[in-house]
CSV table of C-alpha atoms and ligand atoms in Angstrom, one decimal:
chain,number,residue,atom,x,y,z
Q,143,MET,CA,128.1,44.7,82.7
Q,144,THR,CA,127.0,48.2,83.7
Q,145,ALA,CA,127.1,49.9,87.6
Q,146,ILE,CA,125.1,51.1,89.9
Q,147,ARG,CA,126.4,54.4,90.6
Q,148,ASN,CA,125.1,56.3,93.6
Q,149,GLY,CA,125.3,60.0,94.0
Q,150,VAL,CA,125.3,60.9,90.2
Q,151,PRO,CA,122.4,61.3,87.5
Q,152,TRP,CA,121.8,58.6,85.6
Q,153,TYR,CA,121.7,58.5,81.9
Q,154,ASP,CA,119.2,56.2,80.1
Q,155,THR,CA,119.7,54.5,76.6
Q,156,ASP,CA,118.5,56.9,74.5
Q,157,GLY,CA,121.3,59.3,76.4
Q,158,GLU,CA,118.7,61.1,78.4
Q,159,VAL,CA,118.7,61.2,82.2
Q,160,VAL,CA,117.0,59.0,84.5
Q,161,ASN,CA,114.3,61.0,85.3
Q,162,ALA,CA,112.8,58.5,88.5
Q,163,HIS,CA,112.1,59.1,91.7
Q,164,GLY,CA,110.3,57.4,94.9
Q,165,VAL,CA,110.6,54.2,93.1
Q,166,GLY,CA,109.4,50.6,93.5
Q,167,VAL,CA,111.1,48.3,91.4
Q,168,VAL,CA,108.8,44.9,89.5
Q,169,ALA,CA,111.1,41.8,88.5
Q,170,HIS,CA,108.7,40.5,84.9
Q,171,ASP,CA,109.7,37.6,82.6
Q,172,GLY,CA,113.4,38.6,83.5
Q,173,ARG,CA,113.3,42.2,82.9
Q,174,PHE,CA,113.0,44.7,86.1
Q,175,TYR,CA,110.8,46.9,85.9
Q,176,LEU,CA,111.1,50.5,87.7
Q,177,PHE,CA,108.8,53.3,88.2
Q,178,GLY,CA,109.2,56.3,89.3
Q,179,GLU,CA,108.0,59.8,90.4
Q,180,PHE,CA,108.8,61.8,87.0
Q,181,LYS,CA,110.1,65.0,88.1
Q,182,THR,CA,110.7,68.6,86.8
Q,183,ASP,CA,113.1,71.0,87.3
Q,184,ASP,CA,110.7,74.2,88.7
Q,185,ARG,CA,107.4,73.2,90.6
Q,186,ASN,CA,106.5,70.2,92.8
Q,187,VAL,CA,103.9,69.2,90.6
Q,188,PHE,CA,102.8,65.5,89.2
Q,189,ALA,CA,104.1,65.4,85.6
Q,190,GLY,CA,103.5,61.7,85.1
Q,191,PHE,CA,105.2,58.1,86.7
Q,192,SER,CA,107.8,56.9,84.7
Q,193,CYS,CA,109.1,53.5,83.9
Q,194,TYR,CA,112.3,52.3,83.0
Q,195,SER,CA,113.1,48.4,82.3
Q,196,SER,CA,116.5,46.8,82.6
Q,197,THR,CA,118.1,43.0,82.9
Q,198,GLU,CA,120.9,43.4,85.8
Q,199,LEU,CA,119.5,46.9,87.4
Q,200,ALA,CA,121.9,49.6,85.6
Q,201,GLY,CA,121.6,50.7,81.6
Q,202,TRP,CA,118.2,51.9,81.9
Q,203,THR,CA,115.8,51.9,78.8
Q,204,PHE,CA,112.9,54.2,78.9
Q,205,GLU,CA,109.3,52.5,78.4
Q,206,GLY,CA,107.6,55.9,78.4
Q,207,LEU,CA,105.4,57.4,81.3
Q,208,ALA,CA,103.1,54.5,82.8
Q,209,LEU,CA,100.6,57.0,84.8
Q,210,PRO,CA,100.6,60.4,82.6
Q,211,PRO,CA,99.3,64.0,83.9
Q,212,GLN,CA,95.5,63.7,83.6
Q,213,VAL,CA,93.3,65.8,83.0
Q,214,ASP,CA,91.2,66.4,86.6
Q,215,GLY,CA,90.6,64.3,89.5
Q,216,LEU,CA,93.0,62.8,91.6
Q,217,LEU,CA,96.5,63.4,89.8
Q,218,GLY,CA,95.0,66.3,87.7
Q,219,PRO,CA,96.2,69.6,87.1
Q,220,ASP,CA,97.7,71.4,90.1
Q,221,ARG,CA,98.4,67.7,92.1
Q,222,VAL,CA,101.4,66.2,93.8
Q,223,GLY,CA,101.7,62.5,92.8
Q,224,GLU,CA,104.6,60.4,94.9
Q,225,ARG,CA,106.1,57.3,95.2
Q,226,PRO,CA,104.6,54.8,92.6
Q,227,LYS,CA,104.6,51.1,93.6
Q,228,VAL,CA,103.2,48.2,91.1
Q,229,LEU,CA,102.2,44.7,92.7
Q,230,ARG,CA,100.7,42.2,90.4
Q,231,SER,CA,97.5,40.3,91.4
Q,232,PRO,CA,98.1,36.3,91.7
Q,233,VAL,CA,94.6,35.9,91.0
Q,234,THR,CA,93.4,38.5,88.0
Q,235,GLY,CA,96.9,39.0,86.7
Q,236,GLU,CA,96.5,42.1,86.4
Q,237,PHE,CA,99.4,45.5,87.4
Q,238,VAL,CA,98.6,47.4,89.9
Q,239,LEU,CA,100.3,50.3,90.6
Q,240,TYR,CA,99.5,52.7,94.2
Q,241,ALA,CA,100.8,56.0,94.6
Q,242,HIS,CA,100.2,58.9,97.2
Q,243,ALA,CA,98.1,61.3,95.6
Q,244,ASP,CA,97.8,65.4,97.2
Q,245,ASP,CA,97.3,69.3,96.5
Q,246,LEU,CA,100.0,71.2,96.2
Q,247,ALA,CA,100.4,71.6,100.4
Q,248,TYR,CA,100.1,67.8,101.0
Q,249,ALA,CA,97.0,69.3,103.0
Q,250,ASP,CA,94.1,66.1,100.7
Q,251,PRO,CA,96.2,63.0,100.7
Q,252,HIS,CA,94.6,59.9,99.4
Q,253,ILE,CA,96.1,56.5,97.9
Q,254,ILE,CA,95.4,56.3,94.0
Q,255,VAL,CA,95.2,52.8,92.5
Q,256,ALA,CA,95.2,52.3,88.7
Q,257,THR,CA,95.7,49.1,87.0
Q,258,SER,CA,97.3,47.8,83.4
Q,259,ALA,CA,97.0,44.4,81.5
Q,260,SER,CA,100.2,45.6,80.7
Q,261,VAL,CA,103.8,46.0,83.2
Q,262,THR,CA,104.7,49.0,81.5
Q,263,GLY,CA,101.4,50.7,81.5
Q,264,PRO,CA,99.4,52.5,80.7
Q,265,TYR,CA,97.5,52.6,83.5
Q,266,VAL,CA,94.4,54.1,84.4
Q,267,ILE,CA,93.0,55.1,87.4
Q,268,VAL,CA,90.6,53.1,88.7
Q,269,GLY,CA,89.9,55.8,92.3
Q,270,PRO,CA,91.5,56.6,95.7
Q,271,LEU,CA,92.1,53.7,97.7
Q,272,MET,CA,89.0,52.2,100.3
Q,273,PHE,CA,89.3,51.5,103.8
Q,274,GLU,CA,85.9,50.8,105.3
Q,275,GLY,CA,83.9,52.6,103.2
Q,276,ARG,CA,86.1,55.3,103.0
Q,277,ALA,CA,89.3,56.5,100.9
Q,278,LEU,CA,91.9,56.0,102.9
Q,279,ARG,CA,94.2,60.0,104.1
Q,280,ARG,CA,97.5,58.6,104.2
Q,281,TRP,CA,100.9,60.4,102.5
Q,282,ASP,CA,104.0,58.4,102.3
Q,283,MET,CA,103.2,55.3,101.5
Q,284,GLY,CA,105.0,51.4,99.8
Q,285,THR,CA,104.3,48.1,99.3
Q,286,PHE,CA,105.7,44.7,100.3
Q,287,GLU,CA,104.6,41.6,98.8
Q,288,ASP,CA,105.3,38.1,100.6
Q,289,ASP,CA,106.3,34.7,100.0
Q,290,ASP,CA,103.3,33.3,99.9
Q,291,GLY,CA,101.9,35.8,97.9
Q,292,THR,CA,100.1,38.5,100.8
Q,293,ALA,CA,100.6,41.8,99.5
Q,294,TYR,CA,100.7,44.6,102.0
Q,295,LEU,CA,100.3,48.5,102.0
Q,296,LEU,CA,102.5,50.5,104.1
Q,297,THR,CA,102.1,54.0,105.2
Q,298,HIS,CA,103.9,56.9,107.5
Q,299,GLU,CA,103.6,56.6,111.0
Q,300,GLY,CA,103.9,52.3,110.3
Q,301,ASP,CA,100.4,51.9,109.7
Q,302,ILE,CA,100.1,48.2,107.7
Q,303,PHE,CA,97.6,47.2,105.7
Q,304,ARG,CA,96.7,43.4,104.1
Q,305,LEU,CA,95.5,44.1,99.9
Q,306,SER,CA,92.9,42.3,98.7
Q,307,ASP,CA,93.8,38.9,96.0
Q,308,ASP,CA,92.3,41.3,93.6
Q,309,ARG,CA,95.0,44.0,94.7
Q,310,LEU,CA,92.2,47.3,94.6
Q,311,THR,CA,91.3,47.3,98.4
Q,312,ILE,CA,92.4,46.8,101.5
Q,313,ASP,CA,91.5,43.4,103.5
Q,314,GLU,CA,92.7,44.5,107.1
Q,315,GLN,CA,95.1,46.5,108.8
Q,316,VAL,CA,96.9,44.4,110.6
Q,317,ALA,CA,99.8,47.0,112.6
Q,318,ALA,CA,98.9,50.8,113.4
Q,319,ALA,CA,101.2,53.3,114.4
Q,320,VAL,CA,104.5,51.0,115.0
Q,321,ALA,CA,106.9,54.0,113.7
Q,322,PRO,CA,105.3,57.0,115.1
Q,323,GLY,CA,106.8,60.0,113.3
Q,324,GLY,CA,108.2,57.7,110.4
Q,325,GLU,CA,107.1,58.5,106.9
Q,326,SER,CA,108.5,56.8,103.3
Q,327,PRO,CA,108.1,53.3,104.7
Q,328,ALA,CA,109.6,50.3,103.1
Q,329,MET,CA,109.1,46.1,104.3
Q,330,PHE,CA,111.0,43.1,103.6
Q,331,ARG,CA,111.7,39.6,105.2
Q,332,SER,CA,114.8,37.5,105.6
Q,333,GLY,CA,115.6,35.9,108.0
Q,334,GLY,CA,112.8,34.3,109.4
Q,335,ALA,CA,112.1,38.3,110.6
Q,336,TYR,CA,110.0,41.0,109.1
Q,337,TRP,CA,111.6,44.7,108.3
Q,338,LEU,CA,110.0,47.8,108.1
Q,339,LEU,CA,112.4,50.7,107.3
Q,340,VAL,CA,111.5,54.0,107.8
Q,341,SER,CA,112.7,57.7,107.5
Q,342,ASN,CA,112.5,61.0,110.0
Q,343,LYS,CA,110.0,63.8,108.4
Q,344,THR,CA,112.1,66.4,107.3
Q,345,SER,CA,110.4,66.8,103.9
Q,346,TRP,CA,113.4,66.9,100.6
Q,347,GLU,CA,116.0,66.2,103.7
Q,348,ARG,CA,118.0,63.5,104.9
Q,349,ASN,CA,118.1,62.1,108.0
Q,350,ASP,CA,118.9,58.9,109.9
Q,351,ASN,CA,116.9,56.5,109.0
Q,352,LEU,CA,115.3,53.6,111.4
Q,353,VAL,CA,115.0,49.8,111.0
Q,354,LEU,CA,112.4,47.9,113.0
Q,355,SER,CA,111.7,44.3,113.0
Q,356,ALA,CA,109.0,41.9,113.6
Q,357,PRO,CA,108.1,38.0,113.7
Q,358,SER,CA,105.0,38.7,111.9
Q,359,PRO,CA,103.1,41.9,109.6
Q,360,SER,CA,101.6,42.2,112.2
Q,361,GLY,CA,104.3,42.6,114.7
Q,362,PRO,CA,104.9,43.0,118.1
Q,363,TRP,CA,107.5,45.6,116.2
Q,364,THR,CA,110.2,46.4,117.7
Q,365,PRO,CA,112.8,49.1,116.9
Q,366,ARG,CA,116.3,47.9,116.1
Q,367,GLY,CA,118.2,50.8,115.8
Q,368,LEU,CA,119.6,53.7,112.7
Q,369,LEU,CA,119.7,51.6,109.5
Q,370,ALA,CA,123.2,53.2,108.3
Q,371,PRO,CA,126.2,54.5,110.8
Q,372,GLU,CA,124.8,57.2,113.2
Q,373,GLY,CA,125.1,60.9,111.4
Q,374,THR,CA,125.9,59.8,107.9
Q,375,LEU,CA,122.1,60.9,107.3
Q,376,THR,CA,121.7,57.2,105.4
Q,377,HIS,CA,124.4,57.8,103.4
Q,378,ASN,CA,122.9,60.6,102.0
Q,379,SER,CA,119.4,59.1,101.3
Q,380,GLN,CA,116.2,58.5,102.3
Q,381,CYS,CA,114.5,55.1,101.8
Q,382,SER,CA,112.2,54.2,99.3
Q,383,PHE,CA,111.8,50.8,98.8
Q,384,VAL,CA,113.8,46.9,99.0
Q,385,LEU,CA,114.4,44.9,96.2
Q,386,ARG,CA,115.0,41.3,96.8
Q,387,LEU,CA,117.1,39.4,94.0
Q,388,ALA,CA,116.2,35.4,92.9
Q,389,ASP,CA,118.9,34.4,94.8
Q,390,GLY,CA,117.5,36.0,98.4
Q,391,ARG,CA,120.1,39.5,98.5
Q,392,HIS,CA,118.4,42.2,99.5
Q,393,ILE,CA,118.7,45.7,97.6
Q,394,TYR,CA,118.3,48.6,99.6
Q,395,LEU,CA,117.0,51.7,96.6
Q,396,GLY,CA,117.0,55.7,98.1
Q,397,ASP,CA,116.5,58.8,97.1
Q,398,ARG,CA,119.1,61.9,97.3
Q,399,TRP,CA,116.8,64.1,96.6
Q,400,SER,CA,117.3,67.7,95.1
Q,401,PHE,CA,114.6,70.7,95.6
Q,402,PRO,CA,113.5,72.4,93.1
Q,403,ARG,CA,115.9,70.5,90.5
Q,404,GLN,CA,114.6,67.5,91.1
Q,405,ALA,CA,114.5,66.4,87.5
Q,406,SER,CA,118.1,66.9,87.1
Q,407,ALA,CA,119.9,66.6,89.8
Q,408,ALA,CA,118.3,64.1,92.2
Q,409,THR,CA,119.9,60.6,92.2
Q,410,GLN,CA,119.9,57.5,93.3
Q,411,VAL,CA,121.9,55.5,96.3
Q,412,TRP,CA,121.1,52.0,95.9
Q,413,LEU,CA,123.0,49.5,98.0
Q,414,PRO,CA,123.1,45.9,99.4
Q,415,LEU,CA,121.3,45.7,102.5
Q,416,ASN,CA,123.1,43.3,105.0
Q,417,VAL,CA,121.1,41.5,107.0
Q,418,ASP,CA,123.6,38.7,108.6
Q,419,GLY,CA,124.3,39.8,111.4
Q,420,GLY,CA,120.6,39.6,113.0
Q,421,VAL,CA,119.6,43.2,112.0
Q,422,ALA,CA,119.2,44.8,108.6
Q,423,ALA,CA,122.2,47.6,108.0
Q,424,LEU,CA,123.5,49.4,105.2
Q,425,PRO,CA,127.4,49.6,106.5
Q,426,GLU,CA,129.1,51.2,104.1
Q,427,TYR,CA,128.1,53.8,101.0
Q,428,LEU,CA,129.9,52.3,97.8
Q,429,GLU,CA,130.2,54.9,95.0
Q,430,ALA,CA,129.8,52.5,92.2
Q,431,TRP,CA,129.1,48.2,92.2
Q,432,THR,CA,127.2,45.1,90.4
Q,433,ILE,CA,124.7,42.8,91.1
Q,434,ASP,CA,127.0,40.4,89.9
Q,435,ARG,CA,130.1,41.5,91.7
Q,436,GLU,CA,132.2,41.2,89.0
Q,437,GLU,CA,134.6,44.4,88.9
Q,438,THR,CA,134.3,45.6,85.5
Q,439,PHE,CA,135.4,49.5,86.1
Q,440,ARG,CA,137.5,50.7,84.0
Q,441,PRO,CA,141.0,51.8,85.5
Q,442,VAL,CA,141.7,55.5,85.5
Q,443,ARG,CA,143.1,57.1,82.7
Q,444,THR,CA,143.8,60.7,83.8
Q,445,ARG,CA,143.4,62.4,86.9
Q,446,THR,CA,143.3,66.3,86.8
Q,447,ASP,CA,143.3,68.0,89.3
Q,448,VAL,CA,141.3,71.4,89.4
Q,449,GLY,CA,141.4,72.9,92.5
Q,450,PHE,CA,137.9,75.3,91.9
Q,451,ARG,CA,136.1,76.6,94.5
Q,452,ALA,CA,133.1,79.2,93.3
Q,453,SER,CA,130.0,80.5,94.4
Q,454,ARG,CA,128.8,83.7,91.9
Q,455,GLU,CA,126.7,82.5,88.8
Q,456,GLY,CA,129.1,82.3,85.8
Q,457,GLU,CA,132.4,81.3,87.5
Q,458,HIS,CA,134.0,78.8,85.8
Q,459,VAL,CA,136.7,76.8,85.2
Q,460,GLU,CA,137.9,74.5,81.8
Q,461,VAL,CA,139.6,71.4,81.1
Q,462,ALA,CA,140.3,69.6,77.8
Q,463,PHE,CA,140.3,66.1,77.7
Q,464,THR,CA,140.8,63.0,74.9
Q,465,GLY,CA,138.6,60.2,75.7
Q,466,ASP,CA,135.3,59.2,75.6
Q,467,GLY,CA,134.1,60.0,78.9
Q,468,VAL,CA,134.5,61.9,81.8
Q,469,GLU,CA,133.8,62.0,85.4
Q,470,VAL,CA,134.0,64.9,88.1
Q,471,VAL,CA,134.9,64.5,91.5
Q,472,GLY,CA,134.3,67.1,94.1
Q,473,ARG,CA,133.2,67.8,98.3
Q,474,SER,CA,129.6,68.3,98.4
Q,475,ALA,CA,128.7,70.7,101.3
Q,476,PRO,CA,126.0,72.4,103.4
Q,477,ASP,CA,127.3,75.3,101.8
Q,478,CYS,CA,127.3,74.2,98.5
Q,479,SER,CA,124.6,74.5,95.8
Q,480,TYR,CA,124.1,73.8,91.8
Q,481,GLY,CA,126.5,73.8,89.1
Q,482,LEU,CA,126.0,73.7,85.7
Q,483,ILE,CA,128.3,71.0,84.0
Q,484,GLU,CA,129.0,71.3,80.1
Q,485,VAL,CA,131.0,69.2,77.8
Q,486,LEU,CA,132.2,71.4,74.5
Q,487,ARG,CA,134.3,70.6,71.5
Q,488,ASP,CA,135.6,73.2,68.5
Q,489,ALA,CA,132.7,73.7,65.8
Q,490,PRO,CA,134.0,72.7,62.4
Q,491,ARG,CA,137.6,74.2,61.4
Q,492,ASP,CA,135.0,75.9,58.5
Q,493,ASP,CA,132.8,77.3,60.3
Q,494,VAL,CA,133.3,81.2,60.6
Q,495,PRO,CA,133.4,82.5,62.9
Q,496,PRO,CA,135.0,79.6,64.3
Q,497,GLY,CA,133.3,78.4,67.5
Q,498,GLU,CA,132.5,75.7,70.1
Q,499,VAL,CA,129.4,73.3,70.1
Q,500,ILE,CA,127.7,72.1,73.4
Q,501,VAL,CA,128.0,68.7,73.1
Q,502,LEU,CA,125.9,68.1,76.8
Q,503,SER,CA,125.0,70.0,79.7
Q,504,GLN,CA,123.7,68.5,82.8
Q,505,ILE,CA,122.9,70.6,86.2
Q,506,VAL,CA,124.3,68.7,89.5
Q,507,ASP,CA,123.9,69.2,93.0
Q,508,TRP,CA,126.7,70.2,95.6
Q,509,TYR,CA,124.9,70.5,98.0
Q,510,SER,CA,124.7,67.7,101.5
Q,511,LEU,CA,124.1,68.7,104.9
Q,512,VAL,CA,126.8,65.7,106.0
Q,513,PRO,CA,129.9,66.8,103.8
Q,514,GLN,CA,130.6,64.0,101.1
Q,515,ARG,CA,133.8,63.9,98.7
Q,516,GLY,CA,133.3,62.2,96.1
Q,517,THR,CA,132.4,61.4,92.3
Q,518,ARG,CA,129.1,63.9,91.4
Q,519,TRP,CA,128.8,63.6,87.6
Q,520,VAL,CA,130.0,60.5,85.5
Q,521,SER,CA,129.0,61.8,81.3
Q,522,PRO,CA,127.1,59.2,79.0
Q,523,PRO,CA,129.6,57.4,76.3
Q,524,LEU,CA,130.8,59.9,73.9
Q,525,PRO,CA,132.1,59.7,70.8
Q,526,ALA,CA,136.1,60.0,71.2
Q,527,GLY,CA,137.6,62.2,70.5
Q,528,ASP,CA,139.0,65.8,72.3
Q,529,TYR,CA,136.5,68.0,74.1
Q,530,ARG,CA,137.0,70.1,77.2
Q,531,ILE,CA,134.3,70.1,79.9
Q,532,ARG,CA,133.6,73.7,81.4
Q,533,ILE,CA,132.2,73.4,85.4
Q,534,SER,CA,130.0,76.9,86.7
Q,535,ALA,CA,128.7,78.2,89.5
Q,536,THR,CA,125.1,78.9,89.0
Q,537,GLY,CA,124.9,80.7,92.7
Q,538,GLU,CA,121.8,79.7,92.9
Q,539,ARG,CA,120.9,78.8,97.3
Q,540,PRO,CA,117.0,77.2,97.1
Q,541,GLU,CA,115.2,76.9,100.0
Q,542,TRP,CA,112.9,74.9,101.1
Q,543,ARG,CA,110.5,74.3,104.5
Q,544,LYS,CA,108.4,71.5,105.9
Q,545,LYS,CA,105.4,71.6,106.8
Q,546,ASP,CA,105.7,73.3,110.0
Q,547,GLY,CA,107.5,75.9,108.3
Q,548,THR,CA,111.6,74.5,109.4
Q,549,ARG,CA,113.1,76.0,106.7
Q,550,PHE,CA,115.9,73.9,104.8
Q,551,GLY,CA,118.6,74.2,101.9
Q,552,PRO,CA,122.1,75.0,101.6
Q,553,THR,CA,123.4,78.1,103.6
Q,554,GLY,CA,125.6,79.2,100.1
Q,555,SER,CA,126.1,78.3,96.5
Q,556,LEU,CA,129.8,76.8,96.4
Q,557,VAL,CA,130.9,74.2,93.6
Q,558,ASP,CA,133.8,73.0,95.1
Q,559,VAL,CA,135.3,70.7,92.1
Q,560,GLU,CA,138.5,68.6,93.2
Q,561,THR,CA,139.2,66.6,90.2
Q,562,ILE,CA,138.3,65.5,86.3
Q,563,VAL,CA,138.7,62.1,85.7
Q,564,THR,CA,138.7,60.3,82.5
Q,565,ARG,CA,138.8,56.6,81.9
T,780,LIG,C1,109.1,63.7,102.3
T,780,LIG,C2,108.5,62.8,101.5
T,780,LIG,C3,108.1,63.0,100.1
T,780,LIG,C4,108.1,64.1,100.2
T,780,LIG,C5,108.6,65.6,100.8
T,780,LIG,C6,107.7,66.6,100.4
T,780,LIG,O1,109.3,63.6,103.7
T,780,LIG,O2,108.8,61.3,101.8
T,780,LIG,O3,108.0,61.9,99.8
T,780,LIG,O4,106.7,64.5,100.2
T,780,LIG,O5,108.4,65.5,102.1
T,780,LIG,O6,108.3,67.9,101.4
């Protein structure tokens, strides 16, 4: 059993970083299929939608790009592609993928519809999602499938549309503007109520996401406060999807974005959703957990205090360790930014001159608007042996702006390492 570890890059079964963001999950034939934005580390440009599969929501196998970059059209060159979600049509048996397609200025929003006979794809774009004879011009979107098989498309501001049974078009708009100012909508049903989660509009920055509830998807929708304790910025995440397990539990899937190095350093925040008290909530942050609730974490073997704080490019610390894996614990904060983590070992003795081999190297984000102490990186499994871990400041200080021009981003380029842990 592999754990779901929040806020650290995940490695797939080939040892590559899991590159899937703004995700949705579909359960099919005993496996979970994860669809997400396949990001790059430089430009915010569509690079495909990825698909991974797993039986336990951890230990993901890369299934390839479900929808690759297109030569032209709504997801052609210099376009943005976001928030892919997959539903299966109960009448045709086809899998249907919906996603937000836009230009790089977010001034040409569409929702694309693409279909595939097999869950992993390749999906072929059918066209833009139409409503009342015209392309629906919306951006952030999500999907929800009810127990009776009725499916809905959700958009920013809280518009809710019932989809046709073939899933290719919209039958009817059932709710309008129930969450003004809301983005990244996600929905689920529990305890006789429907629950809608939305974020506020702060671009890649995190904020305190909101909850609404209603007796039916058409409403009336009532605001129910914040999803997570105030000021935690939804445990430093933005809602993307809610997954219901076969036993009825619900799991919140959220993004901890990292602009511009989203491919390397954006991470997942997945938490059990609590709806016991009559309100949907994420009361606490868990760094690591498993869906079978078994405690399977290996005990800490060594813990080396490091106390490294550096901002200038190239400043670094090195710690030797013996084992088959290593973890880095530190503090994220508003004045922190990207660090480079490298695992090294000595080159074979007969190498002249004797040198070192970089076993792996990973960019990790130390930034968060709300400071948080915790695990920042966990290596993939390594062959047991003697290694060194080197952590360097990159000196980068990225910034980004939301549509009204507001600037976001770190106020410094600090990397703050507290301890190195082996298990
Ligand atoms: C967010 C949105 C993301 C992405 C980003 C771009 O608010 O939820 O999906 O579009 O803005 O700034």
